[in-house]
Coordinates of C-alpha atoms in Angstrom, one line a residue:
X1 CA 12.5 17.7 17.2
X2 CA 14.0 16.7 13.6
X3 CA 11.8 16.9 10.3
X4 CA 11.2 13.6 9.1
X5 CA 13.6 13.6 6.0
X6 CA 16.7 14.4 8.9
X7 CA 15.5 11.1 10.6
X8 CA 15.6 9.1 7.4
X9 CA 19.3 10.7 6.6
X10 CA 20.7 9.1 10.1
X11 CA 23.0 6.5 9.4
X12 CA 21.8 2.9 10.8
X13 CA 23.4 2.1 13.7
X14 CA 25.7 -1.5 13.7
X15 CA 24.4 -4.4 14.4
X16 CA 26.6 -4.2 18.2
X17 CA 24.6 -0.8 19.0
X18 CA 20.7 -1.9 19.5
X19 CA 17.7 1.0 20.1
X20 CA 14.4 0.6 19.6
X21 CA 14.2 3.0 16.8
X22 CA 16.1 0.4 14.7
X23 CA 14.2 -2.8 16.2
X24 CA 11.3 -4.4 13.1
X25 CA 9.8 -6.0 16.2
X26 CA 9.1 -2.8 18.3
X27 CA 8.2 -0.9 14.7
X28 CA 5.8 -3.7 13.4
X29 CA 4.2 -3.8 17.0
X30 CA 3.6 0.1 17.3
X31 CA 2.6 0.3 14.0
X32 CA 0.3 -2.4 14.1
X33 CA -1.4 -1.1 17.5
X34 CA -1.8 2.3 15.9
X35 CA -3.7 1.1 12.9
X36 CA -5.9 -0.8 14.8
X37 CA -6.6 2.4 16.9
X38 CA -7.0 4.4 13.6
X39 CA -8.8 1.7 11.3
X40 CA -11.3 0.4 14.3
X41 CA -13.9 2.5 13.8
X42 CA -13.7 2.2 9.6
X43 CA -14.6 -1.3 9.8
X44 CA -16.8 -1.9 12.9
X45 CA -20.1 -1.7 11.3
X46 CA -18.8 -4.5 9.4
X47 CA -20.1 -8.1 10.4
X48 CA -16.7 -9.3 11.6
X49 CA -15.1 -5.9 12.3
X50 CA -11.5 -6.0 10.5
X51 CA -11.9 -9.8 9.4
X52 CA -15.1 -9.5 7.5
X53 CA -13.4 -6.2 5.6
X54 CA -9.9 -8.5 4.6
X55 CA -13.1 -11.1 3.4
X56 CA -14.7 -8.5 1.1
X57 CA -11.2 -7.2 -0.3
X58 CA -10.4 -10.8 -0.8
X59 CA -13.4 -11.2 -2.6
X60 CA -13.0 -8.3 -4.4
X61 CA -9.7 -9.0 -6.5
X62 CA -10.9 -12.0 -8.3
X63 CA -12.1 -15.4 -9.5
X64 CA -14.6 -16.4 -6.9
X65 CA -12.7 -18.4 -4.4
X66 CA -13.6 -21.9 -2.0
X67 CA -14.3 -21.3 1.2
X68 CA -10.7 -23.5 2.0
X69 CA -8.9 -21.3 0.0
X70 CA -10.4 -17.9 1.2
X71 CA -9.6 -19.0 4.8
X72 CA -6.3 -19.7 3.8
X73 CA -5.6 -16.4 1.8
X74 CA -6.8 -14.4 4.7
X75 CA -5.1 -16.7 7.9
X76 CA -8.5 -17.4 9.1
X77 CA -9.2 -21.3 11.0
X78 CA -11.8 -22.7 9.2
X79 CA -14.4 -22.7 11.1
X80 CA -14.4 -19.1 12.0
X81 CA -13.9 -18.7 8.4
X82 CA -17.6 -20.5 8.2
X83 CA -19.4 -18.5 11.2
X84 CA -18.3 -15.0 9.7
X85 CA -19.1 -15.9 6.1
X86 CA -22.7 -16.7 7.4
X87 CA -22.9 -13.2 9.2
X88 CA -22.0 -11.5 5.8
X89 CA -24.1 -13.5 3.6
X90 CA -27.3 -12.9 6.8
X91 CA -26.1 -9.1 5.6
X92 CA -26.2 -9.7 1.8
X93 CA -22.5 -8.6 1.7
X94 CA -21.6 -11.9 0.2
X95 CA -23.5 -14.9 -1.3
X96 CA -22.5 -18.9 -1.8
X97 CA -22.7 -21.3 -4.6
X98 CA -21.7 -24.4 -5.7
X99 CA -18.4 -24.4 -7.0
X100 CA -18.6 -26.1 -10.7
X101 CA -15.2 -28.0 -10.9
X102 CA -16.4 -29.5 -7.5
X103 CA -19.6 -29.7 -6.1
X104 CA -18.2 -30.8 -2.5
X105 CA -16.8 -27.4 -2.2
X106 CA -18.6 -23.5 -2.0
X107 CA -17.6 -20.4 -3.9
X108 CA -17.8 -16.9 -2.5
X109 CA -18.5 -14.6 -4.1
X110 CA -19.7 -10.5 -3.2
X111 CA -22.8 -9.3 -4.0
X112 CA -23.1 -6.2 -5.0
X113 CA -24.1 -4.5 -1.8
X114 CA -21.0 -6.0 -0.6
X115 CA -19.3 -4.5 -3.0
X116 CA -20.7 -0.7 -2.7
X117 CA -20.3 -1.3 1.3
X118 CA -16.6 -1.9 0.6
X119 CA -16.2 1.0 -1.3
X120 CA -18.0 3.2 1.5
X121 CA -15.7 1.4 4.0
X122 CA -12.8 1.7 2.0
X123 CA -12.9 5.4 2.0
X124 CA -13.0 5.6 5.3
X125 CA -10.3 3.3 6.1
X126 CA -7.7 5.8 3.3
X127 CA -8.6 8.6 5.9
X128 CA -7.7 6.4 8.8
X129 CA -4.4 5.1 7.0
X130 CA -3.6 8.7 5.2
X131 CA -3.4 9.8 9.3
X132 CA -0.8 7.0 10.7
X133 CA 0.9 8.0 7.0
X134 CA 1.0 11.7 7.8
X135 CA 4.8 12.0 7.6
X136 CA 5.4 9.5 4.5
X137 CA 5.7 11.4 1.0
X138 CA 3.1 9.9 -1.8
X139 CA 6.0 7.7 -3.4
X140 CA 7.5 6.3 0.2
X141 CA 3.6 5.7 1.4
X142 CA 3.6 3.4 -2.1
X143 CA 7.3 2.0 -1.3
X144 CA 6.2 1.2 2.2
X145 CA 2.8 -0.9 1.0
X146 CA 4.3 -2.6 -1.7
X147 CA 7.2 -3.8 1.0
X148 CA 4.9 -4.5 3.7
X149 CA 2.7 -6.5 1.3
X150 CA 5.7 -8.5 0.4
X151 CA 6.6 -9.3 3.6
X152 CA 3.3 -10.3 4.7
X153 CA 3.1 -12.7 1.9
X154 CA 6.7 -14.2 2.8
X155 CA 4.7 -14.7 6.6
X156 CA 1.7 -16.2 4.9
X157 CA 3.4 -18.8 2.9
X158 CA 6.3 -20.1 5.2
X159 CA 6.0 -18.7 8.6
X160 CA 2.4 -18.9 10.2
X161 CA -0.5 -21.1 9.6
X162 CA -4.0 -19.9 10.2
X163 CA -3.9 -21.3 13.7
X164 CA -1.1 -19.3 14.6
X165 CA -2.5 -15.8 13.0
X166 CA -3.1 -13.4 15.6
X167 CA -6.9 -12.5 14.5

């Protein structure tokens, strides 16, 4: 078997010459299946398992949003936006309010509990992630985030609506 660096060297094969080693569909799909493997047991004390943790880090990275636009931000329906918010806020991991530019509709926001349970889970979810990463150099583990996030936010905005995420 070749050392990692040999198989990034290999020259990509034309477009006439398919394998799966060159497919996005077959990597995203292993890739994603292994991180649910590896990542399950980091967020299943969670209310919500893996949804309730992309809740919290959503919550975590700013100004307190609407429930709408939380749902949105994460590709969550609606209303199973509404039933896991009320499982984290039965767990104090989140509270609601009013929002003040419109009283119709309710801000998020963490507590903090929520916040020192998302640090604990977050540690345990590097550990989960530094294991699929094994083979990936500091600098390409970066490259490969900052990509992945970019393309994920391409899918968000013009590709699938919450109805048609895969939760």
């Amino acid at each position: 078997m070749s050392a990692p660096d040999d198989e990034a060297k290999k020259p990509r094969r034309e477009g006439g010459d398919l394998a799966l080693d060159t497919d996005l569909g077959w990597a995203i799909r292993l890739v994603g299946a292994a991180f649910r493997r590896v990542a399950t047991d980091s967020v299943a004390d969670l209310p919500g398992g893996a949804r309730g943790y992309l809740v919290l880090v959503a919550l975590a990275s700013g100004e307190p949003p609407s429930q709408l636009a939380l749902a949105k931000e994460v590709s969550l329906d609606r209303t199973v936006m509404t039933y896991l918010l009320d499982d984290l806020e039965a767990h104090e991991l989140i509270t609601r309010r009013p929002d003040p530019r419109d009283r119709r509709a309710r801000q998020v926001l963490l507590t903090d509990t929520g916040r020192t349970r998302l640090q604990q889970v977050r540690r345990s979810l590097a550990t989960a992630e530094a294991r699929l990463l094994t083979d990936l150099g500091d600098e390409d583990a970066e490259q490969l985030r900052t990509l992945l996030a970019r393309v994920a936010q391409t899918a968000q905005r013009e590709l699938i609506t919450p109805e048609e995420a895969e939760c």
